[in-house]
mmCIF file with all atom_site columns, C-alpha atoms in Angstrom:
data_model
loop_
_atom_site.group_PDB
_atom_site.id
_atom_site.type_symbol
_atom_site.label_atom_id
_atom_site.label_alt_id
_atom_site.label_comp_id
_atom_site.label_asym_id
_atom_site.label_entity_id
_atom_site.label_seq_id
_atom_site.pdbx_PDB_ins_code
_atom_site.Cartn_x
_atom_site.Cartn_y
_atom_site.Cartn_z
_atom_site.occupancy
_atom_site.B_iso_or_equiv
_atom_site.pdbx_formal_charge
_atom_site.auth_seq_id
_atom_site.auth_comp_id
_atom_site.auth_asym_id
_atom_site.auth_atom_id
_atom_site.pdbx_PDB_model_num
ATOM 1   C CA . UNK A 1 1   ? 18.486 -24.105 24.005 1.00 0.00 ? 453 UNK A CA 1
ATOM 2   C CA . UNK A 1 2   ? 16.275 -26.892 25.248 1.00 0.00 ? 454 UNK A CA 1
ATOM 3   C CA . UNK A 1 3   ? 16.455 -28.168 28.827 1.00 0.00 ? 455 UNK A CA 1
ATOM 4   C CA . UNK A 1 4   ? 18.034 -31.519 27.913 1.00 0.00 ? 456 UNK A CA 1
ATOM 5   C CA . UNK A 1 5   ? 20.903 -29.905 25.977 1.00 0.00 ? 457 UNK A CA 1
ATOM 6   C CA . UNK A 1 6   ? 21.456 -27.413 28.789 1.00 0.00 ? 458 UNK A CA 1
ATOM 7   C CA . UNK A 1 7   ? 21.725 -30.219 31.358 1.00 0.00 ? 459 UNK A CA 1
ATOM 8   C CA . UNK A 1 8   ? 24.077 -32.236 29.138 1.00 0.00 ? 460 UNK A CA 1
ATOM 9   C CA . UNK A 1 9   ? 26.380 -29.247 28.595 1.00 0.00 ? 461 UNK A CA 1
ATOM 10  C CA . UNK A 1 10  ? 26.292 -28.337 32.292 1.00 0.00 ? 462 UNK A CA 1
ATOM 11  C CA . UNK A 1 11  ? 27.227 -31.895 33.296 1.00 0.00 ? 463 UNK A CA 1
ATOM 12  C CA . UNK A 1 12  ? 30.074 -31.907 30.791 1.00 0.00 ? 464 UNK A CA 1
ATOM 13  C CA . UNK A 1 13  ? 31.427 -28.573 32.017 1.00 0.00 ? 465 UNK A CA 1
ATOM 14  C CA . UNK A 1 14  ? 31.044 -29.532 35.709 1.00 0.00 ? 466 UNK A CA 1
ATOM 15  C CA . UNK A 1 15  ? 33.617 -32.282 35.227 1.00 0.00 ? 467 UNK A CA 1
ATOM 16  C CA . UNK A 1 16  ? 36.299 -29.663 34.585 1.00 0.00 ? 468 UNK A CA 1
ATOM 17  C CA . UNK A 1 17  ? 34.911 -26.611 36.430 1.00 0.00 ? 469 UNK A CA 1
ATOM 18  C CA . UNK A 1 18  ? 35.956 -27.307 40.026 1.00 0.00 ? 470 UNK A CA 1
ATOM 19  C CA . UNK A 1 19  ? 34.689 -24.042 41.482 1.00 0.00 ? 471 UNK A CA 1
ATOM 20  C CA . UNK A 1 20  ? 31.095 -24.218 40.204 1.00 0.00 ? 472 UNK A CA 1
ATOM 21  C CA . UNK A 1 21  ? 28.260 -26.646 40.924 1.00 0.00 ? 473 UNK A CA 1
ATOM 22  C CA . UNK A 1 22  ? 25.818 -27.822 38.250 1.00 0.00 ? 474 UNK A CA 1
ATOM 23  C CA . UNK A 1 23  ? 23.173 -25.191 39.034 1.00 0.00 ? 475 UNK A CA 1
ATOM 24  C CA . UNK A 1 24  ? 25.766 -22.399 38.835 1.00 0.00 ? 476 UNK A CA 1
ATOM 25  C CA . UNK A 1 25  ? 27.067 -23.743 35.514 1.00 0.00 ? 477 UNK A CA 1
ATOM 26  C CA . UNK A 1 26  ? 23.526 -23.875 34.123 1.00 0.00 ? 478 UNK A CA 1
ATOM 27  C CA . UNK A 1 27  ? 22.981 -20.251 35.182 1.00 0.00 ? 479 UNK A CA 1
ATOM 28  C CA . UNK A 1 28  ? 26.252 -19.210 33.556 1.00 0.00 ? 480 UNK A CA 1
ATOM 29  C CA . UNK A 1 29  ? 25.279 -20.984 30.323 1.00 0.00 ? 481 UNK A CA 1
ATOM 30  C CA . UNK A 1 30  ? 21.875 -19.243 30.319 1.00 0.00 ? 482 UNK A CA 1
ATOM 31  C CA . UNK A 1 31  ? 23.532 -15.887 30.977 1.00 0.00 ? 483 UNK A CA 1
ATOM 32  C CA . UNK A 1 32  ? 26.026 -16.566 28.203 1.00 0.00 ? 484 UNK A CA 1
ATOM 33  C CA . UNK A 1 33  ? 23.212 -17.285 25.745 1.00 0.00 ? 485 UNK A CA 1
ATOM 34  C CA . UNK A 1 34  ? 21.367 -14.106 26.642 1.00 0.00 ? 486 UNK A CA 1
ATOM 35  C CA . UNK A 1 35  ? 24.540 -12.130 25.915 1.00 0.00 ? 487 UNK A CA 1
ATOM 36  C CA . UNK A 1 36  ? 25.633 -13.890 22.719 1.00 0.00 ? 488 UNK A CA 1
ATOM 37  C CA . UNK A 1 37  ? 23.286 -13.111 19.869 1.00 0.00 ? 489 UNK A CA 1
ATOM 38  C CA . UNK A 1 38  ? 25.254 -12.449 16.676 1.00 0.00 ? 490 UNK A CA 1
ATOM 39  C CA . UNK A 1 39  ? 28.397 -13.878 15.093 1.00 0.00 ? 491 UNK A CA 1
ATOM 40  C CA . UNK A 1 40  ? 31.440 -11.687 15.481 1.00 0.00 ? 492 UNK A CA 1
ATOM 41  C CA . UNK A 1 41  ? 32.320 -9.983  12.200 1.00 0.00 ? 493 UNK A CA 1
ATOM 42  C CA . UNK A 1 42  ? 36.024 -10.084 12.974 1.00 0.00 ? 494 UNK A CA 1
ATOM 43  C CA . UNK A 1 43  ? 36.379 -13.786 13.768 1.00 0.00 ? 495 UNK A CA 1
ATOM 44  C CA . UNK A 1 44  ? 33.433 -15.413 12.043 1.00 0.00 ? 496 UNK A CA 1
ATOM 45  C CA . UNK A 1 45  ? 32.367 -17.167 15.269 1.00 0.00 ? 497 UNK A CA 1
ATOM 46  C CA . UNK A 1 46  ? 29.698 -16.507 17.816 1.00 0.00 ? 498 UNK A CA 1
ATOM 47  C CA . UNK A 1 47  ? 31.024 -14.986 21.004 1.00 0.00 ? 499 UNK A CA 1
ATOM 48  C CA . UNK A 1 48  ? 31.829 -11.946 23.045 1.00 0.00 ? 500 UNK A CA 1
ATOM 49  C CA . UNK A 1 49  ? 34.950 -9.995  22.389 1.00 0.00 ? 501 UNK A CA 1
ATOM 50  C CA . UNK A 1 50  ? 37.179 -9.102  25.335 1.00 0.00 ? 502 UNK A CA 1
ATOM 51  C CA . UNK A 1 51  ? 36.004 -5.479  25.512 1.00 0.00 ? 503 UNK A CA 1
ATOM 52  C CA . UNK A 1 52  ? 32.324 -6.424  25.575 1.00 0.00 ? 504 UNK A CA 1
ATOM 53  C CA . UNK A 1 53  ? 32.948 -9.047  28.259 1.00 0.00 ? 505 UNK A CA 1
ATOM 54  C CA . UNK A 1 54  ? 34.941 -6.598  30.399 1.00 0.00 ? 506 UNK A CA 1
ATOM 55  C CA . UNK A 1 55  ? 32.221 -3.986  29.980 1.00 0.00 ? 507 UNK A CA 1
ATOM 56  C CA . UNK A 1 56  ? 29.513 -6.438  31.104 1.00 0.00 ? 508 UNK A CA 1
ATOM 57  C CA . UNK A 1 57  ? 31.518 -7.465  34.165 1.00 0.00 ? 509 UNK A CA 1
ATOM 58  C CA . UNK A 1 58  ? 32.205 -3.857  35.051 1.00 0.00 ? 510 UNK A CA 1
ATOM 59  C CA . UNK A 1 59  ? 28.697 -2.462  34.479 1.00 0.00 ? 511 UNK A CA 1
ATOM 60  C CA . UNK A 1 60  ? 26.696 -5.443  35.736 1.00 0.00 ? 512 UNK A CA 1
ATOM 61  C CA . UNK A 1 61  ? 28.871 -6.704  38.578 1.00 0.00 ? 513 UNK A CA 1
ATOM 62  C CA . UNK A 1 62  ? 31.175 -3.755  39.322 1.00 0.00 ? 514 UNK A CA 1
ATOM 63  C CA . UNK A 1 63  ? 34.227 -5.925  38.621 1.00 0.00 ? 515 UNK A CA 1
ATOM 64  C CA . UNK A 1 64  ? 37.499 -4.866  37.062 1.00 0.00 ? 516 UNK A CA 1
ATOM 65  C CA . UNK A 1 65  ? 40.112 -6.913  35.181 1.00 0.00 ? 517 UNK A CA 1
ATOM 66  C CA . UNK A 1 66  ? 42.412 -6.721  38.185 1.00 0.00 ? 518 UNK A CA 1
ATOM 67  C CA . UNK A 1 67  ? 39.824 -8.238  40.524 1.00 0.00 ? 519 UNK A CA 1
ATOM 68  C CA . UNK A 1 68  ? 39.183 -11.167 38.191 1.00 0.00 ? 520 UNK A CA 1
ATOM 69  C CA . UNK A 1 69  ? 42.734 -11.880 37.104 1.00 0.00 ? 521 UNK A CA 1
ATOM 70  C CA . UNK A 1 70  ? 44.366 -11.561 40.521 1.00 0.00 ? 522 UNK A CA 1
ATOM 71  C CA . UNK A 1 71  ? 42.036 -14.064 42.209 1.00 0.00 ? 523 UNK A CA 1
ATOM 72  C CA . UNK A 1 72  ? 41.949 -16.515 39.298 1.00 0.00 ? 524 UNK A CA 1
ATOM 73  C CA . UNK A 1 73  ? 45.729 -16.588 38.902 1.00 0.00 ? 525 UNK A CA 1
ATOM 74  C CA . UNK A 1 74  ? 46.252 -17.007 42.632 1.00 0.00 ? 526 UNK A CA 1
ATOM 75  C CA . UNK A 1 75  ? 43.868 -19.978 42.676 1.00 0.00 ? 527 UNK A CA 1
ATOM 76  C CA . UNK A 1 76  ? 45.690 -21.594 39.735 1.00 0.00 ? 528 UNK A CA 1
ATOM 77  C CA . UNK A 1 77  ? 48.989 -21.349 41.618 1.00 0.00 ? 529 UNK A CA 1
ATOM 78  C CA . UNK A 1 78  ? 47.548 -22.522 44.960 1.00 0.00 ? 530 UNK A CA 1
ATOM 79  C CA . UNK A 1 79  ? 47.905 -26.155 43.940 1.00 0.00 ? 531 UNK A CA 1
ATOM 80  C CA . UNK A 1 80  ? 46.496 -27.713 47.112 1.00 0.00 ? 532 UNK A CA 1
ATOM 81  C CA . UNK A 1 81  ? 43.763 -25.106 47.614 1.00 0.00 ? 533 UNK A CA 1
ATOM 82  C CA . UNK A 1 82  ? 44.779 -24.159 51.164 1.00 0.00 ? 534 UNK A CA 1
ATOM 83  C CA . UNK A 1 83  ? 44.755 -20.406 50.514 1.00 0.00 ? 535 UNK A CA 1
ATOM 84  C CA . UNK A 1 84  ? 48.551 -20.069 50.331 1.00 0.00 ? 536 UNK A CA 1
ATOM 85  C CA . UNK A 1 85  ? 51.262 -20.597 47.750 1.00 0.00 ? 537 UNK A CA 1
ATOM 86  C CA . UNK A 1 86  ? 53.935 -22.503 49.664 1.00 0.00 ? 538 UNK A CA 1
ATOM 87  C CA . UNK A 1 87  ? 57.646 -22.951 48.926 1.00 0.00 ? 539 UNK A CA 1
ATOM 88  C CA . UNK A 1 88  ? 56.887 -26.478 47.708 1.00 0.00 ? 540 UNK A CA 1
ATOM 89  C CA . UNK A 1 89  ? 54.204 -25.249 45.323 1.00 0.00 ? 541 UNK A CA 1
ATOM 90  C CA . UNK A 1 90  ? 56.544 -22.542 44.007 1.00 0.00 ? 542 UNK A CA 1
ATOM 91  C CA . UNK A 1 91  ? 59.323 -25.108 43.539 1.00 0.00 ? 543 UNK A CA 1
ATOM 92  C CA . UNK A 1 92  ? 56.965 -27.415 41.632 1.00 0.00 ? 544 UNK A CA 1
ATOM 93  C CA . UNK A 1 93  ? 55.821 -24.608 39.302 1.00 0.00 ? 545 UNK A CA 1
ATOM 94  C CA . UNK A 1 94  ? 59.310 -23.162 38.746 1.00 0.00 ? 546 UNK A CA 1
ATOM 95  C CA . UNK A 1 95  ? 61.256 -26.406 38.325 1.00 0.00 ? 547 UNK A CA 1
ATOM 96  C CA . UNK A 1 96  ? 61.026 -26.288 34.527 1.00 0.00 ? 548 UNK A CA 1
ATOM 97  C CA . UNK A 1 97  ? 61.847 -22.589 34.251 1.00 0.00 ? 549 UNK A CA 1
ATOM 98  C CA . UNK A 1 98  ? 65.648 -22.943 34.382 1.00 0.00 ? 550 UNK A CA 1
ATOM 99  C CA . UNK A 1 99  ? 67.850 -24.847 31.970 1.00 0.00 ? 551 UNK A CA 1
ATOM 100 C CA . UNK A 1 100 ? 69.801 -27.602 33.665 1.00 0.00 ? 552 UNK A CA 1
ATOM 101 C CA . UNK A 1 101 ? 73.547 -27.320 33.205 1.00 0.00 ? 553 UNK A CA 1
ATOM 102 C CA . UNK A 1 102 ? 75.450 -30.627 32.929 1.00 0.00 ? 554 UNK A CA 1
ATOM 103 C CA . UNK A 1 103 ? 78.197 -29.372 35.235 1.00 0.00 ? 555 UNK A CA 1
ATOM 104 C CA . UNK A 1 104 ? 75.872 -28.557 38.118 1.00 0.00 ? 556 UNK A CA 1
ATOM 105 C CA . UNK A 1 105 ? 76.012 -30.924 41.083 1.00 0.00 ? 557 UNK A CA 1
ATOM 106 C CA . UNK A 1 106 ? 72.490 -30.196 42.289 1.00 0.00 ? 558 UNK A CA 1
ATOM 107 C CA . UNK A 1 107 ? 70.272 -28.656 39.609 1.00 0.00 ? 559 UNK A CA 1
ATOM 108 C CA . UNK A 1 108 ? 67.520 -28.060 42.190 1.00 0.00 ? 560 UNK A CA 1
ATOM 109 C CA . UNK A 1 109 ? 69.668 -25.455 43.985 1.00 0.00 ? 561 UNK A CA 1
ATOM 110 C CA . UNK A 1 110 ? 68.969 -22.894 41.252 1.00 0.00 ? 562 UNK A CA 1
ATOM 111 C CA . UNK A 1 111 ? 65.240 -23.474 41.627 1.00 0.00 ? 563 UNK A CA 1
ATOM 112 C CA . UNK A 1 112 ? 65.487 -23.121 45.410 1.00 0.00 ? 564 UNK A CA 1
ATOM 113 C CA . UNK A 1 113 ? 67.325 -19.823 44.929 1.00 0.00 ? 565 UNK A CA 1
ATOM 114 C CA . UNK A 1 114 ? 64.598 -18.659 42.540 1.00 0.00 ? 566 UNK A CA 1
ATOM 115 C CA . UNK A 1 115 ? 61.929 -19.536 45.128 1.00 0.00 ? 567 UNK A CA 1
ATOM 116 C CA . UNK A 1 116 ? 63.794 -17.520 47.780 1.00 0.00 ? 568 UNK A CA 1
ATOM 117 C CA . UNK A 1 117 ? 64.109 -14.515 45.452 1.00 0.00 ? 569 UNK A CA 1
ATOM 118 C CA . UNK A 1 118 ? 60.386 -14.759 44.684 1.00 0.00 ? 570 UNK A CA 1
ATOM 119 C CA . UNK A 1 119 ? 59.516 -14.884 48.376 1.00 0.00 ? 571 UNK A CA 1
ATOM 120 C CA . UNK A 1 120 ? 61.684 -11.833 49.095 1.00 0.00 ? 572 UNK A CA 1
ATOM 121 C CA . UNK A 1 121 ? 59.853 -9.938  46.347 1.00 0.00 ? 573 UNK A CA 1
ATOM 122 C CA . UNK A 1 122 ? 56.286 -11.065 47.072 1.00 0.00 ? 574 UNK A CA 1
ATOM 123 C CA . UNK A 1 123 ? 55.998 -12.218 50.728 1.00 0.00 ? 575 UNK A CA 1
ATOM 124 C CA . UNK A 1 124 ? 55.028 -8.945  52.409 1.00 0.00 ? 576 UNK A CA 1
ATOM 125 C CA . UNK A 1 125 ? 54.117 -10.448 55.786 1.00 0.00 ? 577 UNK A CA 1
ATOM 126 C CA . UNK A 1 126 ? 57.331 -12.554 55.879 1.00 0.00 ? 578 UNK A CA 1
ATOM 127 C CA . UNK A 1 127 ? 55.622 -15.802 56.893 1.00 0.00 ? 579 UNK A CA 1
ATOM 128 C CA . UNK A 1 128 ? 57.420 -17.926 54.279 1.00 0.00 ? 580 UNK A CA 1
ATOM 129 C CA . UNK A 1 129 ? 54.383 -18.397 52.029 1.00 0.00 ? 581 UNK A CA 1
ATOM 130 C CA . UNK A 1 130 ? 52.193 -16.239 49.814 1.00 0.00 ? 582 UNK A CA 1
ATOM 131 C CA . UNK A 1 131 ? 48.675 -15.434 50.903 1.00 0.00 ? 583 UNK A CA 1
ATOM 132 C CA . UNK A 1 132 ? 46.218 -13.892 48.478 1.00 0.00 ? 584 UNK A CA 1
ATOM 133 C CA . UNK A 1 133 ? 46.908 -10.538 50.166 1.00 0.00 ? 585 UNK A CA 1
ATOM 134 C CA . UNK A 1 134 ? 50.663 -10.893 49.497 1.00 0.00 ? 586 UNK A CA 1
ATOM 135 C CA . UNK A 1 135 ? 50.028 -11.936 45.901 1.00 0.00 ? 587 UNK A CA 1
ATOM 136 C CA . UNK A 1 136 ? 47.559 -9.115  45.245 1.00 0.00 ? 588 UNK A CA 1
ATOM 137 C CA . UNK A 1 137 ? 49.889 -6.449  46.663 1.00 0.00 ? 589 UNK A CA 1
ATOM 138 C CA . UNK A 1 138 ? 52.865 -7.758  44.675 1.00 0.00 ? 590 UNK A CA 1
ATOM 139 C CA . UNK A 1 139 ? 50.845 -7.843  41.440 1.00 0.00 ? 591 UNK A CA 1
ATOM 140 C CA . UNK A 1 140 ? 49.468 -4.348  42.021 1.00 0.00 ? 592 UNK A CA 1
ATOM 141 C CA . UNK A 1 141 ? 53.011 -3.068  42.645 1.00 0.00 ? 593 UNK A CA 1
ATOM 142 C CA . UNK A 1 142 ? 54.386 -4.912  39.587 1.00 0.00 ? 594 UNK A CA 1
ATOM 143 C CA . UNK A 1 143 ? 51.745 -6.303  37.215 1.00 0.00 ? 595 UNK A CA 1
ATOM 144 C CA . UNK A 1 144 ? 54.291 -8.498  35.406 1.00 0.00 ? 596 UNK A CA 1
ATOM 145 C CA . UNK A 1 145 ? 54.229 -10.743 38.496 1.00 0.00 ? 597 UNK A CA 1
ATOM 146 C CA . UNK A 1 146 ? 50.669 -11.844 37.626 1.00 0.00 ? 598 UNK A CA 1
ATOM 147 C CA . UNK A 1 147 ? 52.076 -14.914 35.885 1.00 0.00 ? 599 UNK A CA 1
ATOM 148 C CA . UNK A 1 148 ? 55.219 -15.210 38.031 1.00 0.00 ? 600 UNK A CA 1
ATOM 149 C CA . UNK A 1 149 ? 54.966 -18.998 38.395 1.00 0.00 ? 601 UNK A CA 1
ATOM 150 C CA . UNK A 1 150 ? 54.087 -19.752 34.790 1.00 0.00 ? 602 UNK A CA 1
ATOM 151 C CA . UNK A 1 151 ? 51.137 -19.172 32.486 1.00 0.00 ? 603 UNK A CA 1
ATOM 152 C CA . UNK A 1 152 ? 47.781 -19.292 34.231 1.00 0.00 ? 604 UNK A CA 1
ATOM 153 C CA . UNK A 1 153 ? 45.569 -17.391 31.814 1.00 0.00 ? 605 UNK A CA 1
ATOM 154 C CA . UNK A 1 154 ? 44.207 -19.124 28.712 1.00 0.00 ? 606 UNK A CA 1
ATOM 155 C CA . UNK A 1 155 ? 45.563 -18.001 25.383 1.00 0.00 ? 607 UNK A CA 1
ATOM 156 C CA . UNK A 1 156 ? 43.148 -16.957 22.637 1.00 0.00 ? 608 UNK A CA 1
ATOM 157 C CA . UNK A 1 157 ? 43.450 -20.321 20.871 1.00 0.00 ? 609 UNK A CA 1
ATOM 158 C CA . UNK A 1 158 ? 42.386 -22.210 24.015 1.00 0.00 ? 610 UNK A CA 1
ATOM 159 C CA . UNK A 1 159 ? 39.513 -19.818 24.649 1.00 0.00 ? 611 UNK A CA 1
ATOM 160 C CA . UNK A 1 160 ? 38.208 -20.231 21.113 1.00 0.00 ? 612 UNK A CA 1
ATOM 161 C CA . UNK A 1 161 ? 38.532 -24.030 21.319 1.00 0.00 ? 613 UNK A CA 1
ATOM 162 C CA . UNK A 1 162 ? 36.492 -24.026 24.543 1.00 0.00 ? 614 UNK A CA 1
ATOM 163 C CA . UNK A 1 163 ? 33.763 -21.910 22.968 1.00 0.00 ? 615 UNK A CA 1
ATOM 164 C CA . UNK A 1 164 ? 33.626 -24.124 19.870 1.00 0.00 ? 616 UNK A CA 1
ATOM 165 C CA . UNK A 1 165 ? 33.372 -27.269 22.027 1.00 0.00 ? 617 UNK A CA 1
ATOM 166 C CA . UNK A 1 166 ? 30.427 -25.754 23.901 1.00 0.00 ? 618 UNK A CA 1
ATOM 167 C CA . UNK A 1 167 ? 28.691 -24.957 20.625 1.00 0.00 ? 619 UNK A CA 1
ATOM 168 C CA . UNK A 1 168 ? 29.266 -28.445 19.208 1.00 0.00 ? 620 UNK A CA 1
ATOM 169 C CA . UNK A 1 169 ? 27.892 -30.094 22.361 1.00 0.00 ? 621 UNK A CA 1
ATOM 170 C CA . UNK A 1 170 ? 24.721 -28.016 22.403 1.00 0.00 ? 622 UNK A CA 1
ATOM 171 C CA . UNK A 1 171 ? 24.016 -28.068 18.690 1.00 0.00 ? 623 UNK A CA 1
ATOM 172 C CA . UNK A 1 172 ? 21.425 -25.448 17.817 1.00 0.00 ? 624 UNK A CA 1
ATOM 173 C CA . UNK A 1 173 ? 22.580 -22.366 19.667 1.00 0.00 ? 625 UNK A CA 1
#
């Protein structure tokens, strides 16, 4: 990939990638291109399959799925980026999880109860909010809690769309 295309793609991705600066995005793109060499026989697109990606992270960086998923999910749920998932953030994420009954006087009461139940289950230090440590321990104890506040991991369709967009923007990869 030529330098101009790399810069254009990096600038485009930096608009949506909050946790990486332009230099880091460029390095990730270069790393990606050194790893992706052949189209996948199963999907007919160029890319890494999940097992290959996990193997690279594990062998190269000593990372496991748990390390990646726990931190990424926590950061998705920490809406204001303060390092904690507060009652207000939980309420905001859970407000669409219950069906509203027409007979209920205050439909938000059910959501507040759900937040309290969640805190009882996940708030190990009992400070009324979830730190990363609380979240990690809860997820390790019960891995179904990884997406307790709603989906935070991209589905396969979204992942493929992202990859295809990157290929269209760079052209001759």
